[in-house]
PDB file of C-alpha atoms and ligand atoms in Angstrom:
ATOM      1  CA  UNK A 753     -36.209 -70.875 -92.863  1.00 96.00           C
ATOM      2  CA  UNK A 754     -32.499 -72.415 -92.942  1.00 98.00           C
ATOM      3  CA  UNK A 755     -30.589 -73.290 -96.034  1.00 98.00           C
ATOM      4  CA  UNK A 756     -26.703 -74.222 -95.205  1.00 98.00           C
ATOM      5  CA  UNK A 757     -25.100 -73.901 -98.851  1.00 98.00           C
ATOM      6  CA  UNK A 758     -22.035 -75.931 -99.551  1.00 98.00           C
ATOM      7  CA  UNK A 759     -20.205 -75.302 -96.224  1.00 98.00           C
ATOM      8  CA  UNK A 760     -16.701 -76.027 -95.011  1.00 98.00           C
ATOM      9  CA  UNK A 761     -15.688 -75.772 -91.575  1.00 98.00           C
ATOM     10  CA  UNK A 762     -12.783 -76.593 -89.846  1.00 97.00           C
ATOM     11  CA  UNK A 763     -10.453 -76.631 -86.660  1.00 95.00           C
ATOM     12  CA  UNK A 764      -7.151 -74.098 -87.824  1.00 90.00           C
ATOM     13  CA  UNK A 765      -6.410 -75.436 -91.239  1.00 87.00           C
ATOM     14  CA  UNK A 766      -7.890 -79.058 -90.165  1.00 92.00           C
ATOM     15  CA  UNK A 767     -11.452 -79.203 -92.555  1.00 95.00           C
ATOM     16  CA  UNK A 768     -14.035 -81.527 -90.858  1.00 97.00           C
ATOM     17  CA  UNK A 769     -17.089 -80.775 -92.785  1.00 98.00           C
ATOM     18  CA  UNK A 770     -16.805 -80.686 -96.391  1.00 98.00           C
ATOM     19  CA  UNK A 771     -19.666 -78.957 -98.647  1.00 98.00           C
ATOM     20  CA  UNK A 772     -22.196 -79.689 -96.255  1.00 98.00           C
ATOM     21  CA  UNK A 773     -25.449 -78.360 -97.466  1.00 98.00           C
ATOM     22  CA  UNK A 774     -29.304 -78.979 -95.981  1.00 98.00           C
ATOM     23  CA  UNK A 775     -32.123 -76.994 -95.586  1.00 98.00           C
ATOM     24  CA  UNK A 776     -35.104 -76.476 -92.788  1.00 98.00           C
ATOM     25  CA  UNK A 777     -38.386 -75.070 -93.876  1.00 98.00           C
ATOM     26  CA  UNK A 778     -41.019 -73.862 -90.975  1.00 97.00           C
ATOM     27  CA  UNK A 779     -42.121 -76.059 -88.535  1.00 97.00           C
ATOM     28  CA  UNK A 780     -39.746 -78.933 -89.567  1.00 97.00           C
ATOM     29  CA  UNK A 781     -38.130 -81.282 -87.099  1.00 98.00           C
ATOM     30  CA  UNK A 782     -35.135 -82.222 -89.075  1.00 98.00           C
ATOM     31  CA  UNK A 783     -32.351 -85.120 -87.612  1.00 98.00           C
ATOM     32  CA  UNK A 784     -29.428 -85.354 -88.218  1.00 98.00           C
ATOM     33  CA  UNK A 785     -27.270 -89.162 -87.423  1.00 97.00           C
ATOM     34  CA  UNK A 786     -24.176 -89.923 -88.012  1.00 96.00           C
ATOM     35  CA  UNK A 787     -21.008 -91.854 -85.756  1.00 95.00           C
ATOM     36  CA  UNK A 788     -18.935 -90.554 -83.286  1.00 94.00           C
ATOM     37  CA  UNK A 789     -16.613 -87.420 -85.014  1.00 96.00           C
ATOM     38  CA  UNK A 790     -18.917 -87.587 -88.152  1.00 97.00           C
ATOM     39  CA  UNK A 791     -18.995 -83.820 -87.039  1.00 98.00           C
ATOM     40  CA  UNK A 792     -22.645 -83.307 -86.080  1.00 98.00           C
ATOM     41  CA  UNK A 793     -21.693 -81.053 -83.544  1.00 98.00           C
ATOM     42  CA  UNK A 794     -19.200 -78.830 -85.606  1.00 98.00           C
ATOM     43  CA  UNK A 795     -22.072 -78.475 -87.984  1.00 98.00           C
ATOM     44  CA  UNK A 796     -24.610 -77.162 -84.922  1.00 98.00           C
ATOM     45  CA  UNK A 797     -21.903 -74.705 -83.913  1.00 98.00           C
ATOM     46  CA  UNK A 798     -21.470 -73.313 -87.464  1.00 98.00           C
ATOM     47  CA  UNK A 799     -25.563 -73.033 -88.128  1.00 98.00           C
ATOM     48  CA  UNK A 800     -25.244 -71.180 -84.403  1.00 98.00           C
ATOM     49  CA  UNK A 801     -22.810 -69.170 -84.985  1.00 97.00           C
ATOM     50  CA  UNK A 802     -19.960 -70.255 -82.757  1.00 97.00           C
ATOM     51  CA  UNK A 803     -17.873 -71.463 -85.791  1.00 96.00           C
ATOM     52  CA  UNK A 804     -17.490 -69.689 -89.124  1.00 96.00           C
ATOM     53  CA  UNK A 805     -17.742 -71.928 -92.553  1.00 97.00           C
ATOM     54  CA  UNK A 806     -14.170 -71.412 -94.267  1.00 96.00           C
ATOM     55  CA  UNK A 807     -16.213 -71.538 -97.831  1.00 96.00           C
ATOM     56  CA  UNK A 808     -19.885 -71.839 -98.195  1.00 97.00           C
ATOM     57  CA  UNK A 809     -22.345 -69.870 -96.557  1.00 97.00           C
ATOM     58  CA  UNK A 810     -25.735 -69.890 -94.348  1.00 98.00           C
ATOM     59  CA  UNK A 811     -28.941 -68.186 -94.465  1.00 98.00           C
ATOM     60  CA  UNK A 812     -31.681 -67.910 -91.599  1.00 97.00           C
ATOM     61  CA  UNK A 813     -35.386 -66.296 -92.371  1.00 94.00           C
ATOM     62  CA  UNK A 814     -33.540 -65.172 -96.177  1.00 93.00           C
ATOM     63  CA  UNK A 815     -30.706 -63.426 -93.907  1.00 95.00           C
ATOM     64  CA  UNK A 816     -26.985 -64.086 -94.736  1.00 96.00           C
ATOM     65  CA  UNK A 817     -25.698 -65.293 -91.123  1.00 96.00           C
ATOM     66  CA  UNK A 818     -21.638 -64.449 -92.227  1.00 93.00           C
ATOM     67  CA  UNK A 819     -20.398 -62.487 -89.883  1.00 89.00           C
ATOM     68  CA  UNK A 820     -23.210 -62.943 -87.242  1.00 95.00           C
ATOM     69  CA  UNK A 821     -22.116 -63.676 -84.042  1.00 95.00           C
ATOM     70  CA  UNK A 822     -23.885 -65.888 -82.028  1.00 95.00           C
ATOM     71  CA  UNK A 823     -25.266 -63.734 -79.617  1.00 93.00           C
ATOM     72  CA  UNK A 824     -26.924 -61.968 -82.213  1.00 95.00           C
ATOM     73  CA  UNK A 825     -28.462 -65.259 -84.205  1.00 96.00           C
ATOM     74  CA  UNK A 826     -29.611 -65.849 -80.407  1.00 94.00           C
ATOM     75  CA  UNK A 827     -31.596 -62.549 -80.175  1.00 92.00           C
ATOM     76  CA  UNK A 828     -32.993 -63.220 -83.867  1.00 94.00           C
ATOM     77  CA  UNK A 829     -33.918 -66.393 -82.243  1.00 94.00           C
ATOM     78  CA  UNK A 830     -31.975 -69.106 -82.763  1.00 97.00           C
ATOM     79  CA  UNK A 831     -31.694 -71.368 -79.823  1.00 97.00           C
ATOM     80  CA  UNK A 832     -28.360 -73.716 -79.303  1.00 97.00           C
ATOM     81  CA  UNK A 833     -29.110 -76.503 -76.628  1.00 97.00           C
ATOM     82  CA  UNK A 834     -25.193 -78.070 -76.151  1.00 96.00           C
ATOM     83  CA  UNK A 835     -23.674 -81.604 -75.882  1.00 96.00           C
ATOM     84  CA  UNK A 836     -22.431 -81.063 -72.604  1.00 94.00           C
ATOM     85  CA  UNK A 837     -25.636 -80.763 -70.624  1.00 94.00           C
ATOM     86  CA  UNK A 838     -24.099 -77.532 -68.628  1.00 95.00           C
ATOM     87  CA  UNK A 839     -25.922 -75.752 -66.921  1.00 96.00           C
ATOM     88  CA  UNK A 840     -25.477 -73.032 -63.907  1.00 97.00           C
ATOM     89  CA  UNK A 841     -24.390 -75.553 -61.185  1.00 97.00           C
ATOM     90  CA  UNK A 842     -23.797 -73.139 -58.246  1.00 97.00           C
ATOM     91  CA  UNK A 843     -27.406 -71.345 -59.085  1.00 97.00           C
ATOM     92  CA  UNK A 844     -30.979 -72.492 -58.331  1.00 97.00           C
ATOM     93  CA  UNK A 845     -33.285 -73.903 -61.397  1.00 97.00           C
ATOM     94  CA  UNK A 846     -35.104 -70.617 -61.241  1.00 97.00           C
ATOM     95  CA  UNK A 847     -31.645 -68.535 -61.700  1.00 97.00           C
ATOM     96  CA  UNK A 848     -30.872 -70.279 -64.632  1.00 97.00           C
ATOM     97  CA  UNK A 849     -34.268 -69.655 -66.011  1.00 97.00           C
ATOM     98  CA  UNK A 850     -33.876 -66.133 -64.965  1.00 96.00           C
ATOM     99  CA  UNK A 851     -31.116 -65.506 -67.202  1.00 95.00           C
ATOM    100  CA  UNK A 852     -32.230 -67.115 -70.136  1.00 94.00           C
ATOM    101  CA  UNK A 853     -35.453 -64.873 -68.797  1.00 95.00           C
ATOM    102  CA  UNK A 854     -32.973 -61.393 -68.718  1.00 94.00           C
ATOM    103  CA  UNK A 855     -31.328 -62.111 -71.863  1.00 91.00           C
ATOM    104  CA  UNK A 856     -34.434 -62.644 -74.019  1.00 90.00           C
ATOM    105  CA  UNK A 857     -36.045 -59.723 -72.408  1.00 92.00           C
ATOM    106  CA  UNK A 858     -38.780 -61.753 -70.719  1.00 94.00           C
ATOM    107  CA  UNK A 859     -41.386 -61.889 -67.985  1.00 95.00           C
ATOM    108  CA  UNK A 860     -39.939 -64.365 -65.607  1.00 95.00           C
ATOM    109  CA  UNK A 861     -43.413 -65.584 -64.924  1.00 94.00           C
ATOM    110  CA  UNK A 862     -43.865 -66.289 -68.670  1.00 94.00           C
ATOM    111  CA  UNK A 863     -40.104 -67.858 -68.429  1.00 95.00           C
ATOM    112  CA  UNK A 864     -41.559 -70.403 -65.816  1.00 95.00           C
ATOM    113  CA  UNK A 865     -44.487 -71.218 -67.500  1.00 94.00           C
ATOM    114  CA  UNK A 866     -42.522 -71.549 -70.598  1.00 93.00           C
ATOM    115  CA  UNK A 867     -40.182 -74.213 -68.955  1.00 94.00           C
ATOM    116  CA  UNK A 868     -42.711 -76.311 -66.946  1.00 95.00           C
ATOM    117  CA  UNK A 869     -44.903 -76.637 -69.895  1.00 94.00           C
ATOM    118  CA  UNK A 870     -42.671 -79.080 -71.313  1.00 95.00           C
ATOM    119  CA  UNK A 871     -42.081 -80.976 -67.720  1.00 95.00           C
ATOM    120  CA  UNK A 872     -44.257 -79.739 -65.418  1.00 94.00           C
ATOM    121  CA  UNK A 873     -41.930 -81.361 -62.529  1.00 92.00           C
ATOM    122  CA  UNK A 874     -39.328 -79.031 -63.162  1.00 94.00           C
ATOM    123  CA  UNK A 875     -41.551 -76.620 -60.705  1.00 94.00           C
ATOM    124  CA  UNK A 876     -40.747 -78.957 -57.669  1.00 95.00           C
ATOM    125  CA  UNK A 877     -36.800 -78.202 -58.638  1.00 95.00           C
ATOM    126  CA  UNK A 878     -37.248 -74.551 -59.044  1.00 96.00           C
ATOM    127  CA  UNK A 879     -35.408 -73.548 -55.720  1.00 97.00           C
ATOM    128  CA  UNK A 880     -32.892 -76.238 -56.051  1.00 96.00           C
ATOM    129  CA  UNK A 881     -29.156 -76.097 -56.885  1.00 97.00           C
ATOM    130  CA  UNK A 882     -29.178 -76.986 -60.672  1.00 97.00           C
ATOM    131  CA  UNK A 883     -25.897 -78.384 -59.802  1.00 96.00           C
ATOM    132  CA  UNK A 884     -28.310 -81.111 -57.508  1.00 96.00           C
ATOM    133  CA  UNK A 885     -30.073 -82.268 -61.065  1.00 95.00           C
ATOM    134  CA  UNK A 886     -30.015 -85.335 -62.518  1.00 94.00           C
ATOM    135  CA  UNK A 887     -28.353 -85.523 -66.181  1.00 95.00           C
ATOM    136  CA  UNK A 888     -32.039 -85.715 -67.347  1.00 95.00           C
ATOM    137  CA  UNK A 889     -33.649 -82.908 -65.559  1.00 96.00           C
ATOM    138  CA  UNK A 890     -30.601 -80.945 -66.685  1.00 96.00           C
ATOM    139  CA  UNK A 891     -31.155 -81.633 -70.576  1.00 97.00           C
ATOM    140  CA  UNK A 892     -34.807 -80.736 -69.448  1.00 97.00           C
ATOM    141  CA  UNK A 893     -33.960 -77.503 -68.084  1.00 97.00           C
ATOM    142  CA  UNK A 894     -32.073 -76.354 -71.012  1.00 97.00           C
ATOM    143  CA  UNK A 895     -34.342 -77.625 -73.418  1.00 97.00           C
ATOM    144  CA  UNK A 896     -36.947 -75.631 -71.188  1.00 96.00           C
ATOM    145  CA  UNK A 897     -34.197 -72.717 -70.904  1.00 96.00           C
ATOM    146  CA  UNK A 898     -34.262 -72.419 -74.686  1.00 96.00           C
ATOM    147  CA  UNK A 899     -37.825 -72.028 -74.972  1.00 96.00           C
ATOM    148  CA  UNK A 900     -37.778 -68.953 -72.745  1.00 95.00           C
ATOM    149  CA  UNK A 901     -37.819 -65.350 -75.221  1.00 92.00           C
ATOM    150  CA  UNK A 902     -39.386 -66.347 -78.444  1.00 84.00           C
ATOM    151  CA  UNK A 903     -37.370 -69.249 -80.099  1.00 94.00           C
ATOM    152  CA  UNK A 904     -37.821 -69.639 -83.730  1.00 96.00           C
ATOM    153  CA  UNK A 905     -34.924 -72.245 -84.308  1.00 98.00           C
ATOM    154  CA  UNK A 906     -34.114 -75.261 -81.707  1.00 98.00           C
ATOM    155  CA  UNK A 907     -30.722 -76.697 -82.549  1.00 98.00           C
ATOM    156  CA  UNK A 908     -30.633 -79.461 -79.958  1.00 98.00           C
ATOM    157  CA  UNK A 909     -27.494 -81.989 -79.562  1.00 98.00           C
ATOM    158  CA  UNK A 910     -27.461 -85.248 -78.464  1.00 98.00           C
ATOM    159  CA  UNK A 911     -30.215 -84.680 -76.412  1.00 98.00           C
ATOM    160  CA  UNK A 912     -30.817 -88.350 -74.602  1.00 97.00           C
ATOM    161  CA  UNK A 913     -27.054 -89.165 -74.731  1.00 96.00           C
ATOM    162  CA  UNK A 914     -25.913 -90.760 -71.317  1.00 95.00           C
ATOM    163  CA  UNK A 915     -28.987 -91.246 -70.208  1.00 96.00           C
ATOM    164  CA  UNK A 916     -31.230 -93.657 -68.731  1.00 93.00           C
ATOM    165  CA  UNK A 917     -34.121 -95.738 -70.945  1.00 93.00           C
ATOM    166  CA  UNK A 918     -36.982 -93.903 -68.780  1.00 93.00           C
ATOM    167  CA  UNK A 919     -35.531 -90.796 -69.132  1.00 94.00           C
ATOM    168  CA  UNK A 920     -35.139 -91.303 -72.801  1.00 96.00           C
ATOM    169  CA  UNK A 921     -39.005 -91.478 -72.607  1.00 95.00           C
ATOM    170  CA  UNK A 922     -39.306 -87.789 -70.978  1.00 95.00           C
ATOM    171  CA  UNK A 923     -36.566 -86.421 -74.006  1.00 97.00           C
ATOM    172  CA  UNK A 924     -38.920 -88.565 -76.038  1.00 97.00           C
ATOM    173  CA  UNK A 925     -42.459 -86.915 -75.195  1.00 97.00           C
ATOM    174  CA  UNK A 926     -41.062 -83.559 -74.959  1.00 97.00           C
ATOM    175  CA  UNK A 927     -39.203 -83.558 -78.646  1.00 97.00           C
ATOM    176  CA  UNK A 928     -42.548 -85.239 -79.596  1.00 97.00           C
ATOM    177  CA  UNK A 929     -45.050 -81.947 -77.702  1.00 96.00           C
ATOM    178  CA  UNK A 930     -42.885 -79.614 -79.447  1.00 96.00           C
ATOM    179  CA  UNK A 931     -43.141 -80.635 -83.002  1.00 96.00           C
ATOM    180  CA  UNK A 932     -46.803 -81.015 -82.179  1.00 95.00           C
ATOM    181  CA  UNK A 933     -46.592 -77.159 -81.971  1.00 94.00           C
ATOM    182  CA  UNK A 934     -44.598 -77.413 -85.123  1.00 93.00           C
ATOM    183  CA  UNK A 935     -41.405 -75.798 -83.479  1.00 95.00           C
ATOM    184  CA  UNK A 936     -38.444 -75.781 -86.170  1.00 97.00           C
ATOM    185  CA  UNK A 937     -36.082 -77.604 -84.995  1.00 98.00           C
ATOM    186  CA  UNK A 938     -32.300 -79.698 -86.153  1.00 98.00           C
ATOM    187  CA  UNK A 939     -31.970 -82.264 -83.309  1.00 98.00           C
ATOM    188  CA  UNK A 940     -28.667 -84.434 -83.570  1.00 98.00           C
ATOM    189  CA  UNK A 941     -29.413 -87.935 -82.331  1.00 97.00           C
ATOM    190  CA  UNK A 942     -27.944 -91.633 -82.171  1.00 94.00           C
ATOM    191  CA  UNK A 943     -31.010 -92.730 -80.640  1.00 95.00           C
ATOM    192  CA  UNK A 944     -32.534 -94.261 -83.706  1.00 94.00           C
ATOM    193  CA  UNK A 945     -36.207 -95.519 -82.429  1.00 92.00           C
ATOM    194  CA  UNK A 946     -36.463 -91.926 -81.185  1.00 95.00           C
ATOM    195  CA  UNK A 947     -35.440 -90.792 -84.372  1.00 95.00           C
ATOM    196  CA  UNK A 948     -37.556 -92.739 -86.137  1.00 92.00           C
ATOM    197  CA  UNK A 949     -40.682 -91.517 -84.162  1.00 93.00           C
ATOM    198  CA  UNK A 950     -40.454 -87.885 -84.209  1.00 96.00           C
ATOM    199  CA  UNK A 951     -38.176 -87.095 -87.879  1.00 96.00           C
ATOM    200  CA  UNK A 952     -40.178 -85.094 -90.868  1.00 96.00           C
ATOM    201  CA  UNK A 953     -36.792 -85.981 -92.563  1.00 97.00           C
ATOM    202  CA  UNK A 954     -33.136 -87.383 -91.430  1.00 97.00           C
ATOM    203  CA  UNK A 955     -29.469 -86.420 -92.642  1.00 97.00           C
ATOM    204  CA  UNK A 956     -26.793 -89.192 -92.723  1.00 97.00           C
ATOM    205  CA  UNK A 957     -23.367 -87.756 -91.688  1.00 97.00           C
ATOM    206  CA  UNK A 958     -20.313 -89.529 -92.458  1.00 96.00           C
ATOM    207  CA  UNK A 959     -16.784 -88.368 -92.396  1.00 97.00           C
ATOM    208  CA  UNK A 960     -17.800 -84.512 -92.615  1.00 98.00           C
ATOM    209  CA  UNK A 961     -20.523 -85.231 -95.441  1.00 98.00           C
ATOM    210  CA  UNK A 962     -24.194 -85.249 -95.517  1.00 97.00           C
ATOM    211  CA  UNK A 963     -24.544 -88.603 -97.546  1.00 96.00           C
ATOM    212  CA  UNK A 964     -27.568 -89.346 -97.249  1.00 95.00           C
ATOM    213  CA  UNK A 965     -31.413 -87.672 -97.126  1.00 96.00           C
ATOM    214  CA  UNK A 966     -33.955 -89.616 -96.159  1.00 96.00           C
ATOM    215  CA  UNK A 967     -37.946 -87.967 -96.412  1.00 94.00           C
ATOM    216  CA  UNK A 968     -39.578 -91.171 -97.306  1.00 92.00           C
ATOM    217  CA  UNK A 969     -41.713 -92.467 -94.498  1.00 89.00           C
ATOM    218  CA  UNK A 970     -41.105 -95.945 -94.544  1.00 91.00           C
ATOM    219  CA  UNK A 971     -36.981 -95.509 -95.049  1.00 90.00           C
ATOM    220  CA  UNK A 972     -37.513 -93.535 -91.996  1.00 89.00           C
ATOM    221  CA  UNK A 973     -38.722 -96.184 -90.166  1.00 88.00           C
ATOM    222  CA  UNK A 974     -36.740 -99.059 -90.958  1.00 88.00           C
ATOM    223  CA  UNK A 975     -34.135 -98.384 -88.064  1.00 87.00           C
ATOM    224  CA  UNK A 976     -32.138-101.564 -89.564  1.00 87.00           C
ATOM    225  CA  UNK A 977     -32.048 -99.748 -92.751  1.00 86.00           C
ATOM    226  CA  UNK A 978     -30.785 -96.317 -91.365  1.00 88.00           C
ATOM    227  CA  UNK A 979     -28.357 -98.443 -89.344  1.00 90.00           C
ATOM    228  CA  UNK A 980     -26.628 -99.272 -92.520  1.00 88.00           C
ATOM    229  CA  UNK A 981     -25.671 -95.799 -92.992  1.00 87.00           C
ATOM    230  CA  UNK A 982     -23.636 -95.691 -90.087  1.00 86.00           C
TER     231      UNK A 982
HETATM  232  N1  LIG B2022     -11.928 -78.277 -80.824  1.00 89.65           N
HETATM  233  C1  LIG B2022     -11.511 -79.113 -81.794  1.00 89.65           C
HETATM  234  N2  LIG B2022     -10.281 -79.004 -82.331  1.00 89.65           N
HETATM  235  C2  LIG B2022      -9.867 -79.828 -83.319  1.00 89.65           C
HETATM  236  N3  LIG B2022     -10.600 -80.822 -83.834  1.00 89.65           N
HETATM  237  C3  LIG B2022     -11.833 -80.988 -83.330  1.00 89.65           C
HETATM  238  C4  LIG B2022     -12.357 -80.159 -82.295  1.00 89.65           C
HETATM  239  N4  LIG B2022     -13.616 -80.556 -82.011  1.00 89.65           N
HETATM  240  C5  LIG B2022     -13.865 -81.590 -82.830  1.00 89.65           C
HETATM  241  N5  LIG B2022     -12.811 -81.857 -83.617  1.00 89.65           N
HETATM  242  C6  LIG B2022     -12.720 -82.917 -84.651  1.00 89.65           C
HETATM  243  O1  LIG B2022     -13.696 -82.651 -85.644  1.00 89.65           O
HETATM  244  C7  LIG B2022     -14.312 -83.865 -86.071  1.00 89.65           C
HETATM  245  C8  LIG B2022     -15.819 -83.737 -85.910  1.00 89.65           C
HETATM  246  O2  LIG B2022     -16.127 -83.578 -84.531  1.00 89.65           O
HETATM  247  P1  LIG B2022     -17.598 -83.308 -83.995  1.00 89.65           P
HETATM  248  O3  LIG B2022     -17.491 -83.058 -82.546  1.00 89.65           O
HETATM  249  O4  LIG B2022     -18.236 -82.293 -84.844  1.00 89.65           O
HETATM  250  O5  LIG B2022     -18.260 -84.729 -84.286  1.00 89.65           O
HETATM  251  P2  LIG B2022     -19.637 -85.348 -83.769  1.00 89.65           P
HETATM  252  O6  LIG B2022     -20.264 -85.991 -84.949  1.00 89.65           O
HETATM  253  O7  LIG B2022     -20.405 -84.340 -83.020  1.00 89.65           O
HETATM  254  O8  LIG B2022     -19.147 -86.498 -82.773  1.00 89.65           O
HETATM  255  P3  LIG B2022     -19.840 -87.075 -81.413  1.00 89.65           P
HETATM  256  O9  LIG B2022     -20.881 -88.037 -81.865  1.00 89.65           O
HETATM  257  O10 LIG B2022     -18.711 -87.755 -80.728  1.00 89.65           O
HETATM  258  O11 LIG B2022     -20.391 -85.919 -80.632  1.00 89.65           O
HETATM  259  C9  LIG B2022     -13.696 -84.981 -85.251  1.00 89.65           C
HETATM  260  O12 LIG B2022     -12.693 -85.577 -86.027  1.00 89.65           O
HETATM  261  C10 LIG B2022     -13.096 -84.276 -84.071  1.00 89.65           C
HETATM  262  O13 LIG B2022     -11.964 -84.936 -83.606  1.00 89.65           O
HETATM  263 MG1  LIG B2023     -21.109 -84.216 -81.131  1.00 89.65          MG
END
């Protein structure tokens, strides 16, 4: 559903990725690890639409994506779940779901039941400041945020970064009840055990390059092994 061809992307005149390419077929959960400024999320941002590849190109669902703007990838679908675990501080749990609800065109009761399916806990929050939410439950909310509408592509960043070991666990199960519904998803990650649970395949990043694929099982579980990549 996703083939990035030979991209490069860059800050000004400043490349960071260089001839990136991968590909996401239907109902894939696809990681992708690499260190600090490998530029994991500059890749996201490109596939979302937020940056444009200086050479290269992208196609979602067989469509060209040049010249898409995000906002329109959005509304074919595509779902961008940030680094920086913001969400509407000054506005309840339930406003924030109610514009992910309003942009997507969609029944705010299906919006809620959307979001608590993943965490059914988040209903306790729902008339709370989301400003009042731990760094967990916020990661939660988005995640359940960008299930609201009808998501057909999770791009997810750093999803347990900062966070506590038990709260790892919650990221954990929920990355682990959506790809038992076989949602499509590219999840950046440094958490390696979780990686290792929940990847159909992994991409190595290093210095702006994919240099590694790994889709064999047991590679995939040999966390020492993957740590050599790093
Ligand atoms: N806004 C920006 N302007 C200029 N350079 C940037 C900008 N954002 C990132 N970079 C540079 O691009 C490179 C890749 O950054 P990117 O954020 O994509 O890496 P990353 O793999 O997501 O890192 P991290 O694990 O720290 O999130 C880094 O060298 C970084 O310094
Ligand atoms: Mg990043």
């Amino acid at each position: 559903m996703l083939n990035v061809n030979g991209i490069d992307v860059g800050y000004g005149h400043a490349m960071v990725l260089h001839d990136v390419s991968l590909e996401l077929k239907k109902g894939e959960m696809v990681f992708i690890v690499g260190r600090n400024g490998a530029g994991k999320t500059t890749l996201l941002k490109t596939i979302s639409g937020i940056m444009q590849p200086a050479n290269g190109g992208i196609t979602y669902d067989g469509e060209d994506t040049r010249g898409l703007s995000a906002e329109k990838l959005a509304r074919r679908g595509m779902r961008f779940v940030a680094q920086d675990k913001k969400v509407f501080t000054h506005l309840t749990v339930r406003d924030n779901l109610q514009l992910a609800a309003h942009a997507s065109k969609e029944k705010m009761s299906d919006a809620i039941q959307k979001a608590t399916s993943i965490y059914p806990d988040l209903s306790k929050f729902m008339e709370s400041k989301a400003g009042g939410l731990s760094g967990g439950q916020r990661e939660i909310l988005l995640i359940g945020r960008a299930l609201v509408g009808s998501p057909r592509l999770l791009l997810i960043d750093e999803p347990t970064e900062g966070l506590a070991a038990i709260v790892i666990e919650d990221i954990s199960r929920i990355l682990n009840q959506l790809k038992s519904e076989n949602v499509s998803a590219i999840i950046v990650e440094q958490n390696l055990s979780l990686v290792n649970r929940l990847a159909d395949r992994i991409y190595v990043m290093k210095e702006g390059k994919i240099i590694k694929e790994i889709a064999d099982k047991s590679e995939m579980r040999d966390t020492a092994g993957l740590e050599n990549y790093l």
